C-alpha cells in the first residue's frame, strides 16, 4: 500500500469515510470497474451498496462520472436474466459496459482464464472516456 500511496500521491482507502470526514482524493475523471462479478454488477444496477467499491460506482452514476465496466462472468451466471437486465440498466445510466461482442464474452464454468483478461482493452477505453472526442 505504501507504493500505491507513493505512486498516486494519495492515501490508500479501503473503507468508507466516516460521517463528517473530508475526502482526500480528487474528483475522478473516469472510473474503471473491472473485472466486475455478477454479484457486483447486479448490485450496482439496482443501486445497492453492499461494499465500498460498489458504493463508489453507484455514487459515480449520480455524479455523472464517465465509467467503464467489464463484467467477467461465466456462461452459467450470464444465463440468469438479471445479468442482461443489469447491463442494460447500466448502459442506460451512461456506463460503458464492455460485455458481449466487442467486450467480455462469457466462458464455460471452470474455464477460468485470468491471464487472458483484456486489461489493455479496458485501459484503452478508459483513456477514450477520459478524453472524449480525441
Rosetta silent file (secondary structure, phi, psi, omega in degrees, C-alpha in Angstrom):
SEQUENCE: XXXXXXXXXXXXXXXXXXXXXXXXXXXXXXXXXXXXXXXXXXXXXXXXXXXXXXXXXXXXXXXXXXXXXXXXXXXXXXXXXXXXXXXXXXXXXXXXXXXXXXXXXXXXXXXXXXXXXXXXXXXXXXXXXXXXXX
SCORE:     score description
SCORE:     0.000 S_00000001
   1 L     0.000  -32.222  178.878    0.000    0.000    0.000 S_00000001
   2 H   -60.872  -38.323  179.481    2.889    2.334    0.640 S_00000001
   3 H   -66.585  -40.332  176.385    3.899    2.005   -3.016 S_00000001
   4 H   -61.652  -42.488  177.587    0.355    2.843   -4.171 S_00000001
   5 H   -62.351  -41.524 -179.413    0.381    5.916   -1.949 S_00000001
   6 H   -64.424  -47.135 -176.523    3.759    6.945   -3.339 S_00000001
   7 H   -67.845  -42.143 -176.040    2.715    6.494   -6.974 S_00000001
   8 H   -84.223  -25.751 -175.750   -0.704    8.125   -6.632 S_00000001
   9 L    78.621   11.868 -179.134    0.239   10.820   -4.152 S_00000001
  10 L  -134.782  152.067  177.732   -2.896    9.969   -2.171 S_00000001
  11 L   -66.046  149.627  175.325   -3.603    7.673    0.757 S_00000001
  12 L   -81.476  130.342 -179.680   -4.979    4.217    0.005 S_00000001
  13 L  -120.801  131.062 -179.851   -8.526    3.905    1.246 S_00000001
  14 L  -126.750    2.637  178.054  -10.280    0.574    1.663 S_00000001
  15 L  -131.147  155.899  176.740  -13.115    1.595    3.952 S_00000001
  16 L   -63.698  154.177  174.401  -15.859    4.208    3.634 S_00000001
  17 L   -67.483  154.859  173.905  -15.239    7.623    5.125 S_00000001
  18 L   -82.582  154.147  177.439  -16.768    8.377    8.484 S_00000001
  19 L   -54.380  133.035  179.351  -19.547   10.976    8.626 S_00000001
  20 L    84.800   -9.026  179.668  -18.049   14.450    8.538 S_00000001
  21 L   -81.380  129.484 -179.604  -14.667   13.176    7.358 S_00000001
  22 L   -70.627  158.926  178.500  -13.376   15.044    4.310 S_00000001
  23 L   -89.423  131.078 -178.392  -12.384   13.299    1.110 S_00000001
  24 L   -94.709   -2.505 -179.342   -8.638   13.195    0.491 S_00000001
  25 L  -100.749  148.080  173.192   -8.975   12.165   -3.152 S_00000001
  26 L   -73.260  162.832  176.376   -9.545   14.473   -6.097 S_00000001
  27 L   -62.193  142.386 -178.631  -12.703   14.036   -8.157 S_00000001
  28 L   -75.377  140.014  171.783  -12.362   11.191  -10.651 S_00000001
  29 L   -80.347  -34.171 -179.535  -12.008   11.945  -14.362 S_00000001
  30 E  -161.295  150.804  177.941  -13.142    8.406  -15.164 S_00000001
  31 E  -121.890  133.711  172.044  -13.749    5.189  -13.215 S_00000001
  32 E  -110.588  130.476  175.663  -12.895    1.668  -14.395 S_00000001
  33 E  -122.647  100.866 -176.834  -14.585   -1.259  -12.673 S_00000001
  34 E  -158.099  142.591  -13.661  -13.040   -4.457  -13.953 S_00000001
  35 E   -72.719  143.921  179.515  -13.374   -7.329  -13.653 S_00000001
  36 E  -100.850  126.119  176.194  -16.936   -6.999  -12.357 S_00000001
  37 L   -75.394  162.479  176.961  -18.516  -10.087  -10.812 S_00000001
  38 H   -59.163  -39.121 -179.270  -22.146  -10.961  -11.484 S_00000001
  39 H   -63.596  -48.246  179.962  -22.946  -10.074   -7.870 S_00000001
  40 H   -66.834  -38.014  178.474  -21.371   -6.612   -8.053 S_00000001
  41 H   -58.650  -48.676 -177.869  -22.890   -5.968  -11.482 S_00000001
  42 H   -68.332  -40.275  177.970  -26.416   -6.679  -10.249 S_00000001
  43 H   -62.036  -44.581  179.814  -25.964   -4.703   -7.012 S_00000001
  44 H   -59.195  -48.435 -178.673  -24.635   -1.704   -8.975 S_00000001
  45 H   -63.298  -30.996  179.251  -27.540   -1.763  -11.418 S_00000001
  46 H   -86.263   -5.592 -179.425  -30.007   -1.909   -8.523 S_00000001
  47 L    78.300   17.907  178.904  -28.262    0.951   -6.704 S_00000001
  48 L   -84.381  151.850 -177.993  -27.325   -1.255   -3.768 S_00000001
  49 L  -127.816   67.276 -177.645  -24.105   -0.564   -1.867 S_00000001
  50 L   -75.554  -12.768  179.618  -23.034   -3.837   -0.219 S_00000001
  51 L  -144.735  166.001 -179.416  -19.345   -2.932   -0.403 S_00000001
  52 H   -60.203  -46.677 -175.509  -17.172    0.162   -0.604 S_00000001
  53 H   -65.249  -40.486  178.467  -16.294   -0.342   -4.265 S_00000001
  54 H   -68.386  -37.834  175.428  -19.902   -0.876   -5.375 S_00000001
  55 H   -60.177  -37.413  179.450  -20.926    2.157   -3.337 S_00000001
  56 H   -64.869  -41.157 -178.964  -18.275    4.198   -5.163 S_00000001
  57 H   -78.634  -29.471  172.884  -19.628    3.287   -8.609 S_00000001
  58 H   -61.633  -45.551  177.695  -23.248    3.741   -7.522 S_00000001
  59 H   -65.651  -33.835  178.191  -22.270    7.261   -6.432 S_00000001
  60 H   -60.408  -35.371  176.090  -20.357    7.689   -9.689 S_00000001
  61 H   -62.291  -47.375  179.567  -23.594    7.281  -11.629 S_00000001
  62 H   -64.457  -31.826  179.178  -25.161   10.059   -9.597 S_00000001
  63 H   -84.659   -5.631 -178.841  -22.105   12.267  -10.058 S_00000001
  64 L    59.959   39.598  174.536  -22.117   11.539  -13.797 S_00000001
  65 L   -78.976  132.406  175.771  -18.508   10.402  -13.762 S_00000001
  66 E   -59.397  134.701 -177.902  -17.611    8.607  -17.002 S_00000001
  67 E  -135.865  146.234  176.857  -17.328    4.904  -16.210 S_00000001
  68 E  -124.737  132.155  178.754  -16.127    1.782  -17.959 S_00000001
  69 E  -132.538  141.348  172.287  -17.068   -1.687  -16.745 S_00000001
  70 E  -129.336  101.919  175.222  -16.151   -5.138  -17.947 S_00000001
  71 E   -64.233  144.060  177.822  -18.170   -7.914  -16.335 S_00000001
  72 L  -127.088   88.615 -176.807  -16.278  -11.174  -16.017 S_00000001
  73 L  -127.587  155.682  176.885  -18.875  -13.904  -15.670 S_00000001
  74 E   -89.625  173.440 -174.849  -19.148  -17.461  -16.912 S_00000001
  75 H   -61.776  -34.247 -179.902  -21.912  -18.774  -19.179 S_00000001
  76 H   -67.274  -47.047  178.527  -23.971  -20.229  -16.330 S_00000001
  77 H   -67.686  -37.044 -179.986  -24.067  -16.953  -14.395 S_00000001
  78 H   -66.608  -21.805 -179.666  -24.579  -14.983  -17.600 S_00000001
  79 L   -72.464  -16.645  178.576  -27.658  -17.080  -18.376 S_00000001
  80 L   -69.926  131.364 -175.757  -29.525  -15.518  -15.456 S_00000001
  81 H   -60.069  -23.469 -178.438  -31.844  -12.849  -16.890 S_00000001
  82 H   -70.019  -22.230  178.214  -30.769  -10.285  -14.304 S_00000001
  83 H   -65.906  -51.413  179.028  -27.275  -10.108  -15.815 S_00000001
  84 H   -63.229  -38.495  177.387  -28.555   -8.805  -19.164 S_00000001
  85 H   -62.081  -42.223 -179.042  -31.014   -6.511  -17.372 S_00000001
  86 H   -65.247  -42.232  176.945  -28.204   -5.112  -15.241 S_00000001
  87 H   -59.431  -44.523 -179.680  -26.016   -4.492  -18.277 S_00000001
  88 H   -63.176  -43.621  179.892  -28.928   -2.672  -19.950 S_00000001
  89 H   -61.488  -45.653 -178.815  -29.638   -0.534  -16.857 S_00000001
  90 H   -66.260  -39.482  176.827  -26.007    0.499  -16.526 S_00000001
  91 H   -63.481  -40.627  176.997  -25.740    1.331  -20.207 S_00000001
  92 H   -62.480  -29.479  179.650  -28.897    3.458  -19.921 S_00000001
  93 L   -82.272   -0.554  176.968  -27.225    5.244  -16.999 S_00000001
  94 L    98.219    3.573  178.858  -24.278    6.125  -19.243 S_00000001
  95 L   -79.408  134.275  176.224  -21.822    3.434  -18.158 S_00000001
  96 E   -85.760  102.071 -176.461  -19.754    1.994  -20.992 S_00000001
  97 E   -97.968  116.424 -178.345  -20.200   -1.733  -20.363 S_00000001
  98 L   -91.928   85.281 -173.580  -17.744   -3.895  -22.299 S_00000001
  99 E  -146.830  138.381 -176.867  -19.757   -7.094  -22.432 S_00000001
 100 L    86.792 -158.050  179.580  -20.775   -9.397  -25.256 S_00000001
 101 L   -55.290  130.787 -177.960  -19.427   -8.897  -28.759 S_00000001
 102 L    84.774    6.724  179.821  -16.625   -6.360  -28.574 S_00000001
 103 L  -151.222 -145.458  179.050  -16.142   -6.966  -24.854 S_00000001
 104 E   -75.310  126.695  174.664  -16.104   -9.838  -22.387 S_00000001
 105 L  -108.148  121.325 -176.019  -17.661  -12.986  -23.795 S_00000001
 106 L   -56.089  140.015  177.625  -18.617  -15.419  -21.019 S_00000001
 107 E   -97.393  171.857  177.056  -16.568  -18.596  -20.807 S_00000001
 108 L   -70.703  149.297  177.375  -17.644  -22.074  -19.741 S_00000001
 109 L   -56.644  139.901  179.393  -17.787  -22.717  -15.977 S_00000001
 110 L    80.528   -1.298 -179.315  -14.463  -23.878  -14.615 S_00000001
 111 L  -103.428   49.431  179.924  -12.638  -22.446  -17.606 S_00000001
 112 L   -58.924  141.714  179.960  -11.121  -19.556  -15.726 S_00000001
 113 L  -143.904   59.960 -176.491   -8.638  -17.577  -17.741 S_00000001
 114 H   -57.974  -32.933 -179.992   -7.422  -14.694  -15.593 S_00000001
 115 H   -67.836  -17.505 -178.773   -4.260  -14.302  -17.662 S_00000001
 116 H   -96.105    1.559 -179.564   -6.457  -13.611  -20.713 S_00000001
 117 L   -61.423  128.559 -172.062   -8.415  -10.757  -19.120 S_00000001
 118 L   -80.472   67.193 -178.719   -8.109   -7.889  -21.628 S_00000001
 119 H   -58.554  -40.010 -179.515   -6.655   -5.217  -19.333 S_00000001
 120 H   -60.199  -42.289  178.364   -5.132   -3.344  -22.262 S_00000001
 121 H   -63.637  -46.006  179.229   -8.515   -3.044  -23.962 S_00000001
 122 H   -58.061  -46.761 -177.674  -10.180   -1.839  -20.749 S_00000001
 123 H   -68.060  -33.094  175.160   -7.485    0.797  -20.235 S_00000001
 124 H   -63.590  -41.281  179.577   -7.721    1.947  -23.870 S_00000001
 125 H   -69.817  -37.979  175.575  -11.465    2.502  -23.433 S_00000001
 126 H   -58.447  -43.799  179.168  -10.857    4.298  -20.118 S_00000001
 127 H   -61.348  -41.534  176.926   -8.477    6.601  -21.965 S_00000001
 128 H   -62.370  -42.289 -178.652  -11.170    7.287  -24.605 S_00000001
 129 H   -69.001  -32.083 -179.724  -13.754    8.064  -21.913 S_00000001
 130 H   -73.790  -25.705 -178.537  -11.354   10.387  -20.104 S_00000001
 131 L  -132.131   68.703 -177.982  -10.728   12.351  -23.301 S_00000001
 132 L   -58.792  144.451  176.421  -13.923   12.192  -25.404 S_00000001
 133 L    82.737    1.011  179.917  -13.633   13.295  -28.999 S_00000001
 134 L  -107.305    0.000    0.000   -9.898   12.695  -29.238 S_00000001
